[in-house]
mmCIF file of C-alpha atoms in Angstrom:
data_model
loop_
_atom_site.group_PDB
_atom_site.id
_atom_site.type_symbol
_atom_site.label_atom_id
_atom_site.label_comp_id
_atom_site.label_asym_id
_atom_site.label_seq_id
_atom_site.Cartn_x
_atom_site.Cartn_y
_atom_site.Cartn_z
ATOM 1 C CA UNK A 98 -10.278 12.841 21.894
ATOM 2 C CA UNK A 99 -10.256 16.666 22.192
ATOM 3 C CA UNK A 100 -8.481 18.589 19.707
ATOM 4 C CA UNK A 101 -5.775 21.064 20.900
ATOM 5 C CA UNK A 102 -5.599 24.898 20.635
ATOM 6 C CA UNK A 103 -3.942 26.742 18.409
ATOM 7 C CA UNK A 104 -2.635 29.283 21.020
ATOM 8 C CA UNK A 105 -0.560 31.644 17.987
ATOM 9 C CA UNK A 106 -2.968 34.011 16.415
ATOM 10 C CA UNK A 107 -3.950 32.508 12.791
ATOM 11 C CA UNK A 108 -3.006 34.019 9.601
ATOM 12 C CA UNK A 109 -5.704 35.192 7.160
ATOM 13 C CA UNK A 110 -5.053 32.244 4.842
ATOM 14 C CA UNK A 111 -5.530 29.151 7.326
ATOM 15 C CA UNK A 112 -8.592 31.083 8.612
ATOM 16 C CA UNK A 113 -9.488 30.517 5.246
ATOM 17 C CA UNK A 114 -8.718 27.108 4.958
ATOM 18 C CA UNK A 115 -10.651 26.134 8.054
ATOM 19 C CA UNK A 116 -13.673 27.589 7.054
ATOM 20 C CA UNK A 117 -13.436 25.769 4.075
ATOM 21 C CA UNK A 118 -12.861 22.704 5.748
ATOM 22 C CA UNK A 119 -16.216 23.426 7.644
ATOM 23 C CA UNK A 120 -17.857 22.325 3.870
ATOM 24 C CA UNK A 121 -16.105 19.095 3.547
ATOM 25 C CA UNK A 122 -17.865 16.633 1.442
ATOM 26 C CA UNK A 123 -20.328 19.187 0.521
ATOM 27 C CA UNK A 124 -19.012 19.278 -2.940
ATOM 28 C CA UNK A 125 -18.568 15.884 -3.029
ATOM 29 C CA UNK A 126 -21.838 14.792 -1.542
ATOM 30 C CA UNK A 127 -24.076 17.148 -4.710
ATOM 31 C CA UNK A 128 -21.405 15.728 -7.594
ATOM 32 C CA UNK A 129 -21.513 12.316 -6.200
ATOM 33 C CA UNK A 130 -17.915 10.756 -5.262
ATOM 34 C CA UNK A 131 -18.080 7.974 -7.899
ATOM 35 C CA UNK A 132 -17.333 8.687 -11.621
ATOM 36 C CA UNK A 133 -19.620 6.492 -13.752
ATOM 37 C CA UNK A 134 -18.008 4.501 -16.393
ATOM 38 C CA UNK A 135 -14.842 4.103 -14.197
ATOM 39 C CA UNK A 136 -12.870 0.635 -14.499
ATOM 40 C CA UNK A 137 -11.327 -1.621 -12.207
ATOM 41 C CA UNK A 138 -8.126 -1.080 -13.225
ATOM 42 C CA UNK A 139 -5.738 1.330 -11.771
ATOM 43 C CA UNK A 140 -4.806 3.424 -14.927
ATOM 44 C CA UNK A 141 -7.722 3.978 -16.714
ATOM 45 C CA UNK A 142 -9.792 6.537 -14.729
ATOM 46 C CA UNK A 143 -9.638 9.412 -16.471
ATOM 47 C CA UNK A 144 -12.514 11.759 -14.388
ATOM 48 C CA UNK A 145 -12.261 14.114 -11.512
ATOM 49 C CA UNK A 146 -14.332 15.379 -8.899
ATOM 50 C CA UNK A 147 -14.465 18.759 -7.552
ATOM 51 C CA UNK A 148 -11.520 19.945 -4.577
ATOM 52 C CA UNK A 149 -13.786 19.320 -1.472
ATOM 53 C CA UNK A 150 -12.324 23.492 -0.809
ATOM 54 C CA UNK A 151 -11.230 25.866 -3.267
ATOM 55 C CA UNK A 152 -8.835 25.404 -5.692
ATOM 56 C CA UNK A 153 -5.433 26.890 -5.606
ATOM 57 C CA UNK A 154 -3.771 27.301 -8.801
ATOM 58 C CA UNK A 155 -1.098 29.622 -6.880
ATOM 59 C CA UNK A 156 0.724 26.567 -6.148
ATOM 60 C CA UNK A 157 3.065 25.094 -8.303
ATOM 61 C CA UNK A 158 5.100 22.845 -6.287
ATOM 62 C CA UNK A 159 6.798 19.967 -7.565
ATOM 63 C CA UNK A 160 6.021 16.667 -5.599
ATOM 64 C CA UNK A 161 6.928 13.388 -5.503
ATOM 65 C CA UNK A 162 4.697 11.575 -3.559
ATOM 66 C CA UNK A 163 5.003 7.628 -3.219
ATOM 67 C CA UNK A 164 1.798 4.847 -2.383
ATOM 68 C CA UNK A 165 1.344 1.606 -1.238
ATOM 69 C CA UNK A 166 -1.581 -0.900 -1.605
ATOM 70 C CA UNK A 167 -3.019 -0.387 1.775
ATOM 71 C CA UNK A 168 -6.830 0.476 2.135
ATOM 72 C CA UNK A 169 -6.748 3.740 3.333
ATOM 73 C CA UNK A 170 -8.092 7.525 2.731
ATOM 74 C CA UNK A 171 -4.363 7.704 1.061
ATOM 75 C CA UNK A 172 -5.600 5.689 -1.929
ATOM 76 C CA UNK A 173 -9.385 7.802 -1.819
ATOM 77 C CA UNK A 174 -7.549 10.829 -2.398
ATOM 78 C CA UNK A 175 -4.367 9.037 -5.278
ATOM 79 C CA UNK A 176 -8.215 7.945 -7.554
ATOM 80 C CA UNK A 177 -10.193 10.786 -6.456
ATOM 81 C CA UNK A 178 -7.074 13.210 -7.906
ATOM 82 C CA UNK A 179 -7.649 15.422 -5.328
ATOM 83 C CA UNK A 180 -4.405 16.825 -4.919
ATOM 84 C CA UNK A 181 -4.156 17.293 -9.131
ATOM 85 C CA UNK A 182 -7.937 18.891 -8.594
ATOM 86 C CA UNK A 183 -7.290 21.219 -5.746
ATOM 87 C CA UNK A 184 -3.796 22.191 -6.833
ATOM 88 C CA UNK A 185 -4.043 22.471 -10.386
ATOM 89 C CA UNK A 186 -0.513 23.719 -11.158
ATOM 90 C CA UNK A 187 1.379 21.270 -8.749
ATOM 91 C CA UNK A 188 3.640 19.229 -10.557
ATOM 92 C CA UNK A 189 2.562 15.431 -8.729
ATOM 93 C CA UNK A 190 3.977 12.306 -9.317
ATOM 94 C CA UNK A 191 2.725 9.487 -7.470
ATOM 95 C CA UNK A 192 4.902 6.288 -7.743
ATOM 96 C CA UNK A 193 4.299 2.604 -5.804
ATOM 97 C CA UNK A 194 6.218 1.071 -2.890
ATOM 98 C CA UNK A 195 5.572 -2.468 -2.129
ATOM 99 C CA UNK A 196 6.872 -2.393 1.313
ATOM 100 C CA UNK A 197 8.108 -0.127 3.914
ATOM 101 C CA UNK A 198 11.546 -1.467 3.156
ATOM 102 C CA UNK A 199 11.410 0.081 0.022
ATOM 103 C CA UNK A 200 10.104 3.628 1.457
ATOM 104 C CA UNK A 201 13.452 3.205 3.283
ATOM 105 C CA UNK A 202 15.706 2.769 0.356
ATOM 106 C CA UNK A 203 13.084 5.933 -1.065
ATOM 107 C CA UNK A 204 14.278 8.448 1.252
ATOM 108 C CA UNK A 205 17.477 7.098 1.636
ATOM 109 C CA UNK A 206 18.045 8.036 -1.649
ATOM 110 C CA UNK A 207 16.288 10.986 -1.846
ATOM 111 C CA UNK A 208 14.095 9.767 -4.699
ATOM 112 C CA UNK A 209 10.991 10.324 -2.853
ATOM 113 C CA UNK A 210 9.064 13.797 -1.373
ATOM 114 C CA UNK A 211 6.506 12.404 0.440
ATOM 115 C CA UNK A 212 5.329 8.825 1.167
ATOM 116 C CA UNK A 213 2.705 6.068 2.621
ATOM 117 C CA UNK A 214 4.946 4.073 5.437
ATOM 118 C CA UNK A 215 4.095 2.233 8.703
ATOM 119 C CA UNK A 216 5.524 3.208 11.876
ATOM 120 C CA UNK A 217 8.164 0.947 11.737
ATOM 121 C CA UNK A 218 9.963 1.415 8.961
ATOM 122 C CA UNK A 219 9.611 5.552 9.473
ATOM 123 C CA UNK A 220 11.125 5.082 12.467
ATOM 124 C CA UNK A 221 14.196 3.001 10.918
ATOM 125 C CA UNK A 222 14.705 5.925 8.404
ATOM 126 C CA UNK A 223 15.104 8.333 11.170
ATOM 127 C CA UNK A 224 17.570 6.516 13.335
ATOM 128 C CA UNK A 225 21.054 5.116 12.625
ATOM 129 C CA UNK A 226 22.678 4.251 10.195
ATOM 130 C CA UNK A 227 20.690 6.426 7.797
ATOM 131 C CA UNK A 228 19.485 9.135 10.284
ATOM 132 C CA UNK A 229 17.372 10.931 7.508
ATOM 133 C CA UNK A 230 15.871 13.926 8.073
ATOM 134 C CA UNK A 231 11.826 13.784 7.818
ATOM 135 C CA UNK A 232 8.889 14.241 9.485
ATOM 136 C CA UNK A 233 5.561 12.647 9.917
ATOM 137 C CA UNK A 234 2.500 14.515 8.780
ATOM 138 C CA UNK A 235 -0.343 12.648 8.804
ATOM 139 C CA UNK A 236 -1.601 9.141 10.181
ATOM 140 C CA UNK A 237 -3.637 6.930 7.328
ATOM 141 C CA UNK A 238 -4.934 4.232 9.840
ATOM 142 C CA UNK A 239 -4.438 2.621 12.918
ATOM 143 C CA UNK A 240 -3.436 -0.711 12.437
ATOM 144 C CA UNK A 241 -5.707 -3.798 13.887
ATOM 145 C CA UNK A 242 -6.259 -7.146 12.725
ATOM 146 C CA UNK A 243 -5.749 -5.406 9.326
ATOM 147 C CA UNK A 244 -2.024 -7.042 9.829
ATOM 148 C CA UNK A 245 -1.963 -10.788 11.120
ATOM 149 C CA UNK A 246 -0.239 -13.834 11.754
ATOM 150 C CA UNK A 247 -1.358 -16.374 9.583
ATOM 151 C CA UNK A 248 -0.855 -19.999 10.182
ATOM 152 C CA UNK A 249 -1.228 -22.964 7.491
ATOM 153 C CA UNK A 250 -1.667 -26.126 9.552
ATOM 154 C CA UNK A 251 -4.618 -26.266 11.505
ATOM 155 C CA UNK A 252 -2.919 -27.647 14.233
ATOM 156 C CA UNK A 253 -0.878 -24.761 14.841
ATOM 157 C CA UNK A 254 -3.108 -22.956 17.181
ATOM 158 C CA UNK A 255 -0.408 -20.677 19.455
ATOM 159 C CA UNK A 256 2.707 -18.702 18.726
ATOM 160 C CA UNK A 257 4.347 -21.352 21.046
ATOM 161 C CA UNK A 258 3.296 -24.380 18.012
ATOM 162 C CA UNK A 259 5.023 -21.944 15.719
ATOM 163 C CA UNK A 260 8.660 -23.145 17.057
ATOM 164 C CA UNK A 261 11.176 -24.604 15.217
ATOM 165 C CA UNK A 262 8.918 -23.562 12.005
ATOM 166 C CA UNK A 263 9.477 -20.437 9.101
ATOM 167 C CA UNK A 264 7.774 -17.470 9.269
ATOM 168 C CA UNK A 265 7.771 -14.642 6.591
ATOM 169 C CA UNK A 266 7.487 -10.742 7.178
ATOM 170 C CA UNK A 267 8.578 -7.965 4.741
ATOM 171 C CA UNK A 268 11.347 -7.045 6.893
ATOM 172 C CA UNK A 269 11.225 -3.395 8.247
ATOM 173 C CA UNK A 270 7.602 -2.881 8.273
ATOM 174 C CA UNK A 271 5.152 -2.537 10.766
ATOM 175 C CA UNK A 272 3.767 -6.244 10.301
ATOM 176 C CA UNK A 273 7.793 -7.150 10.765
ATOM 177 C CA UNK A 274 7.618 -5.507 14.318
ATOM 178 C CA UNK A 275 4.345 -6.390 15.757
ATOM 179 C CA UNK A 276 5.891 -10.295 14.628
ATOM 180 C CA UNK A 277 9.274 -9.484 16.815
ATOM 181 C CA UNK A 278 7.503 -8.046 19.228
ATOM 182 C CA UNK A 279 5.278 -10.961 19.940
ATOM 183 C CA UNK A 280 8.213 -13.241 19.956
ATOM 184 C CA UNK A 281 9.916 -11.521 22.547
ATOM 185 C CA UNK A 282 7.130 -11.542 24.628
ATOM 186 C CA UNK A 283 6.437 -15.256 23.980
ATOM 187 C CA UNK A 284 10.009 -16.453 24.547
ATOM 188 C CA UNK A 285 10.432 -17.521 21.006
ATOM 189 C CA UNK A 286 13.098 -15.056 19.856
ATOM 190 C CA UNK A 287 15.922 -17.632 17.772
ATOM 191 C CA UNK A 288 13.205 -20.206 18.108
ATOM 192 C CA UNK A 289 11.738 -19.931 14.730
ATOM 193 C CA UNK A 290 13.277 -19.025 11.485
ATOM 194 C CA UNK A 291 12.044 -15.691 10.246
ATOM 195 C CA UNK A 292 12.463 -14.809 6.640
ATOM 196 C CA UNK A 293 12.137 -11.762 4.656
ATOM 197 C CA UNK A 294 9.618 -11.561 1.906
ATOM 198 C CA UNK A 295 7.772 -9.056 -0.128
ATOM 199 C CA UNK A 296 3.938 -9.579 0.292
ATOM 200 C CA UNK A 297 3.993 -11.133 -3.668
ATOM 201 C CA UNK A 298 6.452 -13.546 -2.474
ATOM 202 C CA UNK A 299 5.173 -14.092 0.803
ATOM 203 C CA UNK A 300 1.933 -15.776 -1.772
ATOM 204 C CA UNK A 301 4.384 -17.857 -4.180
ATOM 205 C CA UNK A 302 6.220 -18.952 -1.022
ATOM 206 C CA UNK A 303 2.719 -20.289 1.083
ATOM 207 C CA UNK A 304 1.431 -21.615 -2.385
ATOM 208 C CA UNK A 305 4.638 -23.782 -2.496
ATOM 209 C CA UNK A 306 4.608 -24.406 0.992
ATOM 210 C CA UNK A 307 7.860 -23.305 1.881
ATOM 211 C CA UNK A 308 6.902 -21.555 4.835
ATOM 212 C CA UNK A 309 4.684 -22.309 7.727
ATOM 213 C CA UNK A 310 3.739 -19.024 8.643
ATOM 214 C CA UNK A 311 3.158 -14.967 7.760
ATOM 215 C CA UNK A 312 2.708 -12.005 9.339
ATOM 216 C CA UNK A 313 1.203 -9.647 6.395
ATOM 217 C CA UNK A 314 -1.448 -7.423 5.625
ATOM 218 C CA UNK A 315 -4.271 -6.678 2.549
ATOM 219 C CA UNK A 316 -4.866 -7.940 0.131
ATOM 220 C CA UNK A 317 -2.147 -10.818 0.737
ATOM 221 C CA UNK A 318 -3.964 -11.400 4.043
ATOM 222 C CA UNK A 319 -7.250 -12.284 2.949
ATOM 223 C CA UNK A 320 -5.741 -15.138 0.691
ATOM 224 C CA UNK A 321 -3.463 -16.629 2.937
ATOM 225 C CA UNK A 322 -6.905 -16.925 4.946
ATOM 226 C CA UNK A 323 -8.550 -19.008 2.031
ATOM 227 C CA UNK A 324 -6.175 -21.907 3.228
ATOM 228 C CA UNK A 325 -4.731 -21.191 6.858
ATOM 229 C CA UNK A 326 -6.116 -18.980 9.998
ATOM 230 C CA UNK A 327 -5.075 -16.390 12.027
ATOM 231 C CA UNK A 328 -3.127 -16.691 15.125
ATOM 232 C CA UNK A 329 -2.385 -12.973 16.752
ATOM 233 C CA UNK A 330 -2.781 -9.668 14.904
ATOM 234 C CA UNK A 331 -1.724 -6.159 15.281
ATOM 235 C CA UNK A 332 -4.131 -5.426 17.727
ATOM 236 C CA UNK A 333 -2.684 -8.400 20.068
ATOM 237 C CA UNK A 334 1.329 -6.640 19.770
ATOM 238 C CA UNK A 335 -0.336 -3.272 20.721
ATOM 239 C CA UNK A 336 -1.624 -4.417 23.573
ATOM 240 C CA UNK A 337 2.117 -5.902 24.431
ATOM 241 C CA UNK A 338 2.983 -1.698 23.775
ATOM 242 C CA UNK A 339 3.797 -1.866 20.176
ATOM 243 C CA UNK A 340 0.985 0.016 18.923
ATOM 244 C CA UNK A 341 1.221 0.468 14.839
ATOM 245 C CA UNK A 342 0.304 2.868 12.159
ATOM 246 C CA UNK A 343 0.033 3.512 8.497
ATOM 247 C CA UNK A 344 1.397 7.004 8.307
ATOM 248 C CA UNK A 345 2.869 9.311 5.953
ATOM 249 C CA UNK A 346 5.978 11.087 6.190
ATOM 250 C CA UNK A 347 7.918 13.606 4.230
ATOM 251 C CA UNK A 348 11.363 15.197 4.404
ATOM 252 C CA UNK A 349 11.728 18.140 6.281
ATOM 253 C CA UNK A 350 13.452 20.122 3.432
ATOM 254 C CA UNK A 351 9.970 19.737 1.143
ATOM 255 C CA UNK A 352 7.896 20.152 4.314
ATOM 256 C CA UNK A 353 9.410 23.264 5.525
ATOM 257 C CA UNK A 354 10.027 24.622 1.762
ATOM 258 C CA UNK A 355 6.221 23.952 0.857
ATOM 259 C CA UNK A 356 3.542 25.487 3.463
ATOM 260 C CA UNK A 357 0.864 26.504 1.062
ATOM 261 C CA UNK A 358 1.142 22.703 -0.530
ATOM 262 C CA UNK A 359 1.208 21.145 2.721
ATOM 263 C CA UNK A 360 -1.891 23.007 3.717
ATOM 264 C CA UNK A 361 -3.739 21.477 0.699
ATOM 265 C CA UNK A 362 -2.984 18.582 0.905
ATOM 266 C CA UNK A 363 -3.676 18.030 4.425
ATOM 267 C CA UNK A 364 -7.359 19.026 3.819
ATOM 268 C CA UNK A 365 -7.419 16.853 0.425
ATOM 269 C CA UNK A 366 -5.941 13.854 3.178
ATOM 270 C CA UNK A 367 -9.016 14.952 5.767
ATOM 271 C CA UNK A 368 -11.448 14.407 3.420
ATOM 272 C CA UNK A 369 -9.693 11.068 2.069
ATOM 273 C CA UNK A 370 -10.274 9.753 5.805
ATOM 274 C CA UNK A 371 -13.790 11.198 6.142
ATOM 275 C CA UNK A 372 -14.593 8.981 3.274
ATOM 276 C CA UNK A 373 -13.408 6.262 4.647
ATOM 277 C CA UNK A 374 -15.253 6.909 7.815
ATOM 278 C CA UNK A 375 -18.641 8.629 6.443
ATOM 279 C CA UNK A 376 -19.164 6.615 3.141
ATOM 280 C CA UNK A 377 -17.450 3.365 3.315
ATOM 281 C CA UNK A 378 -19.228 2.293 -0.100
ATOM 282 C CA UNK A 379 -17.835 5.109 -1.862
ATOM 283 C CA UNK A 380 -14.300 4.809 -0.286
ATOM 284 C CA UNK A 381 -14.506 0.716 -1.493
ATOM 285 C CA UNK A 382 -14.669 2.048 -4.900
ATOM 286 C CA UNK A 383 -12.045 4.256 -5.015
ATOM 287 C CA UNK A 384 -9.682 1.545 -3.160
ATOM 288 C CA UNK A 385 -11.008 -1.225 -5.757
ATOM 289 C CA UNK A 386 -10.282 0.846 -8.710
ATOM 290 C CA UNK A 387 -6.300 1.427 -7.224
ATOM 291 C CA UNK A 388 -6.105 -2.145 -6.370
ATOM 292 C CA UNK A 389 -7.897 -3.519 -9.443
ATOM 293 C CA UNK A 390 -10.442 -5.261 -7.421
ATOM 294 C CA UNK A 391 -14.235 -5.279 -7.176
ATOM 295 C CA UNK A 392 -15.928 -2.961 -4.411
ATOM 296 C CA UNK A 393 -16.898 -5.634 -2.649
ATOM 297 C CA UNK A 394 -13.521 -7.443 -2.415
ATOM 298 C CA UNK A 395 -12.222 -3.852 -1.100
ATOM 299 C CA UNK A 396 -15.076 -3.358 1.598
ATOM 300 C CA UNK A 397 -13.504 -6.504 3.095
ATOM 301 C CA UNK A 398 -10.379 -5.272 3.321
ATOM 302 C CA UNK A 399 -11.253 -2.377 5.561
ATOM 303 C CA UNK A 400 -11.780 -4.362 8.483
ATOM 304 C CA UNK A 401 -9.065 -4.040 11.307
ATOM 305 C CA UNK A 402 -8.591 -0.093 10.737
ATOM 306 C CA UNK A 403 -9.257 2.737 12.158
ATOM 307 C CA UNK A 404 -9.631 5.726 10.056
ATOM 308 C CA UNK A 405 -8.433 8.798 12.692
ATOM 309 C CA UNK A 406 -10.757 12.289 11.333
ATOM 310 C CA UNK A 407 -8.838 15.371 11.547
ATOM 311 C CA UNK A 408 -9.969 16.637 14.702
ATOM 312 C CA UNK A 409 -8.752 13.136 16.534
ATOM 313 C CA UNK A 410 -5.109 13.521 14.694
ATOM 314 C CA UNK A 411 -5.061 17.495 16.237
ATOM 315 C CA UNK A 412 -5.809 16.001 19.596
ATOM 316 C CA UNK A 413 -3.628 14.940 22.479
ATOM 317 C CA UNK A 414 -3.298 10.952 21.496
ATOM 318 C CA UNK A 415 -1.717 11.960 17.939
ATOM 319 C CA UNK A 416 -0.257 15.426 17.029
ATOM 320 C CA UNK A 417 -1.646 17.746 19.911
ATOM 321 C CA UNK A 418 0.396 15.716 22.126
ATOM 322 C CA UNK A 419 3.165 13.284 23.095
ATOM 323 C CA UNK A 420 1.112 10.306 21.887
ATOM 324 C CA UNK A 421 3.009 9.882 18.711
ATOM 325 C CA UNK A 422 6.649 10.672 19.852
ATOM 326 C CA UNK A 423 6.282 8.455 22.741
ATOM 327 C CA UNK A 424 5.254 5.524 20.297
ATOM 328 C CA UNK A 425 8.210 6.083 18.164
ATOM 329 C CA UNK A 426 10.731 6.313 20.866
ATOM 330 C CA UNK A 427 9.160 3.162 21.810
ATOM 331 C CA UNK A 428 9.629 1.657 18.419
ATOM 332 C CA UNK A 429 12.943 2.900 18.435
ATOM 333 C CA UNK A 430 13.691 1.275 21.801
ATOM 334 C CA UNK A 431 12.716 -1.977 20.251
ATOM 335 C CA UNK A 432 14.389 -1.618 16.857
ATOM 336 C CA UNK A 433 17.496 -1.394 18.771
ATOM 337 C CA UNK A 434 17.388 -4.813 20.929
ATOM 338 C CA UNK A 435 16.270 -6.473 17.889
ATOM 339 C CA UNK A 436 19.345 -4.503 15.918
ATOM 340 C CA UNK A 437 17.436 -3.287 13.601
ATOM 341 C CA UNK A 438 18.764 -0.084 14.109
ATOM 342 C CA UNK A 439 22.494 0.533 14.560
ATOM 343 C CA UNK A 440 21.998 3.007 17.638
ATOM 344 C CA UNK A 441 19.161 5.205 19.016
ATOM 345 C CA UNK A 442 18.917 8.668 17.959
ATOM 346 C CA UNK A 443 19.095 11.435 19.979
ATOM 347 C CA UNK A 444 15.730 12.266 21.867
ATOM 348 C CA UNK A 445 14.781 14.969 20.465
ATOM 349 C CA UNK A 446 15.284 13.413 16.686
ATOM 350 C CA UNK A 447 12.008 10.563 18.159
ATOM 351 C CA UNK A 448 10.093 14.023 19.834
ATOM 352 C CA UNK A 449 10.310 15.802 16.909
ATOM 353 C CA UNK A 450 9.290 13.750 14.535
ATOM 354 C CA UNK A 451 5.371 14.193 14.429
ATOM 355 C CA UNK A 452 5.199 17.864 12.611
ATOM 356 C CA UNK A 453 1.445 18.830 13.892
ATOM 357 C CA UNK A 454 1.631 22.791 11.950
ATOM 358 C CA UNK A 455 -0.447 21.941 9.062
ATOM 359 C CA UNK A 456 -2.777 19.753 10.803
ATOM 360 C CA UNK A 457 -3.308 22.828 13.816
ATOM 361 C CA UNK A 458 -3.877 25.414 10.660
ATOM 362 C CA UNK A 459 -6.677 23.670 8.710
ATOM 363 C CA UNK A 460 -7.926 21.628 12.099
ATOM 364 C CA UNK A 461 -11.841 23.146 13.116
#
């Protein structure tokens, strides 16, 4: 993938910034990305490591910036407090979301700045009935077999055994759609009983066996696996057109009100994914220490993911084109049949969407 041209002139300060970003992981690579002595749990690392650029204490924006447990460069830069460490006078707050249901009811209420969301459900917050205004900033991942259907009786070896049985999805994220798209496809829609679940009920409910079924991602995935076995994946509904990501979106009011920020932490988010990409040992740490597991348990979970490096998102499949906006218009389009989504949006709500300025500023 080619990156795309900033045809505008630059201004002295993203000239800046992209030379900086020229000595990404340099820092990082002398200091070492790991802090010794660091736990397993989620709250107790207390070290830093140097801003992979130079700091900016000019910036003193207040942000509230919402995570979820997925095993991207998202959670590298939440332990690595890279945003805290490059923007020492920002005011962050990071809070979880367990699903993207609950990003929804986030920037519905306007309790949330910026946040970790599939496609899906980022989508659904754009279009009617909420119709809220944000943009999408940044892709974490590309979703794979990182999201699957899991089946518990080994007999089940098709969608098509699946009828007449339960299946659970946390309704209105990505793992819901790639599940309703796959139905459609097969014939199956109002065949088989689909049920909403968090992904820590979606657990309780399989241990019990109350369902038969679940589409779901890490680190639910990988123990649903202990006892059952996969069916389709992400990977399969994408090649149905349903492609899915893990992105991040924000509001347009804090996006357009916050330039300097967004800069920032679009580099701090560049260097998350070039972890993930250019040490995946160091990247298993930081996602075992936000999900309270062992390195090794984490390195697992990073199969069925791509990690897209700054120069891909610039380029004409993501930002630098009509890659994205096509995909959500698509998702829209789907959202719709399955009335998911009161109405479409107007076009240009879908084409607009992907906001590709900071990523074109601080892009090589």
């Amino acid at each position: 993938m080619s990156p795309t041209t900033n045809l505008s002139a630059p201004r002295p300060r993203a000239a800046a910034l992209r030379l900086a970003a020229a000595t990404l992981g340099l820092v990082l690579a002398l200091s070492g990305c790991v802090q010794s002595g660091r736990t397993s749990h989620p709250d107790n690392f207390e070290g830093s490591v140097p801003c992979p650029v130079e700091p900016d204490p000019s910036i003193t924006t207040s942000a509230r910036i919402a995570w979820q447990a997925i095993p991207n460069g998202d959670l590298v830069v939440k332990d690595l407090e890279l945003l805290e460490t490059c923007m020492p006078n920002a005011d962050i707050t990071w809070m979880k979301m367990n699903s993207g249901g609950d990003v929804i009811q986030a920037f519905g209420s306007d309790s949330v700045d910026i946040s970790q969301v599939g496609s899906s459900p980022a989508v659904k917050s754009a279009s009617p009935p909420l119709s809220k205004d944000i943009k999408v900033i940044w892709i974490s991942d590309v979703i794979g077999a990182a999201e699957s259907l899991i089946a518990k009786d080994p007999d089940v070896e098709t969608l098509e055994d699946l009828s007449g049985k339960t299946i659970a999805v946390p309704f209105g994220s990505t793992a819901h759609y790639s599940l309703l798209t796959a139905l459609g496809e097969a014939g199956l829609t109002g065949e088989v009983r689909v049920i909403n679940l968090a992904t820590d009920a979606i657990l309780a409910a399989w241990q019990r066996d109350e369902i038969d079924a679940a589409w779901v991602w890490e680190p639910t995935l990988t123990q649903l696996v202990e006892t059952g076995h996969p069916i389709l994946s992400s990977e399969d509904s994408a090649g149905l057109g349903a492609p899915t990501f893990d992105l991040i979106a924000g509001t347009t009011a804090f996006i357009e009100d916050n330039p300097d920020f967004l800069r920032m932490w679009t580099l701090a988010q560049a260097e998350g994914n070039r972890i993930m990409n250019d040490d995946p040992e160091a990247a298993a740490v930081s996602i075992g220490v936000q999900l309270g597991i062992s390195p090794e348990e984490a390195s697992k979970l990073l199969d069925g993911y791509e990690f897209p490096t700054l120069e891909e998102l610039a380029g004409e499949e993501f930002f630098g084109g009509d890659g994205l906006s096509t995909a959500f218009a698509g998702t829209a389009e789907f959202l719709e049949q399955q009335r998911e989504i009161d109405a479409l949006a107007e076009d240009e709500v879908y084409e607009q969407m992907p906001y590709a300025d900071a990523i074109e500023e601080v892009a090589p």
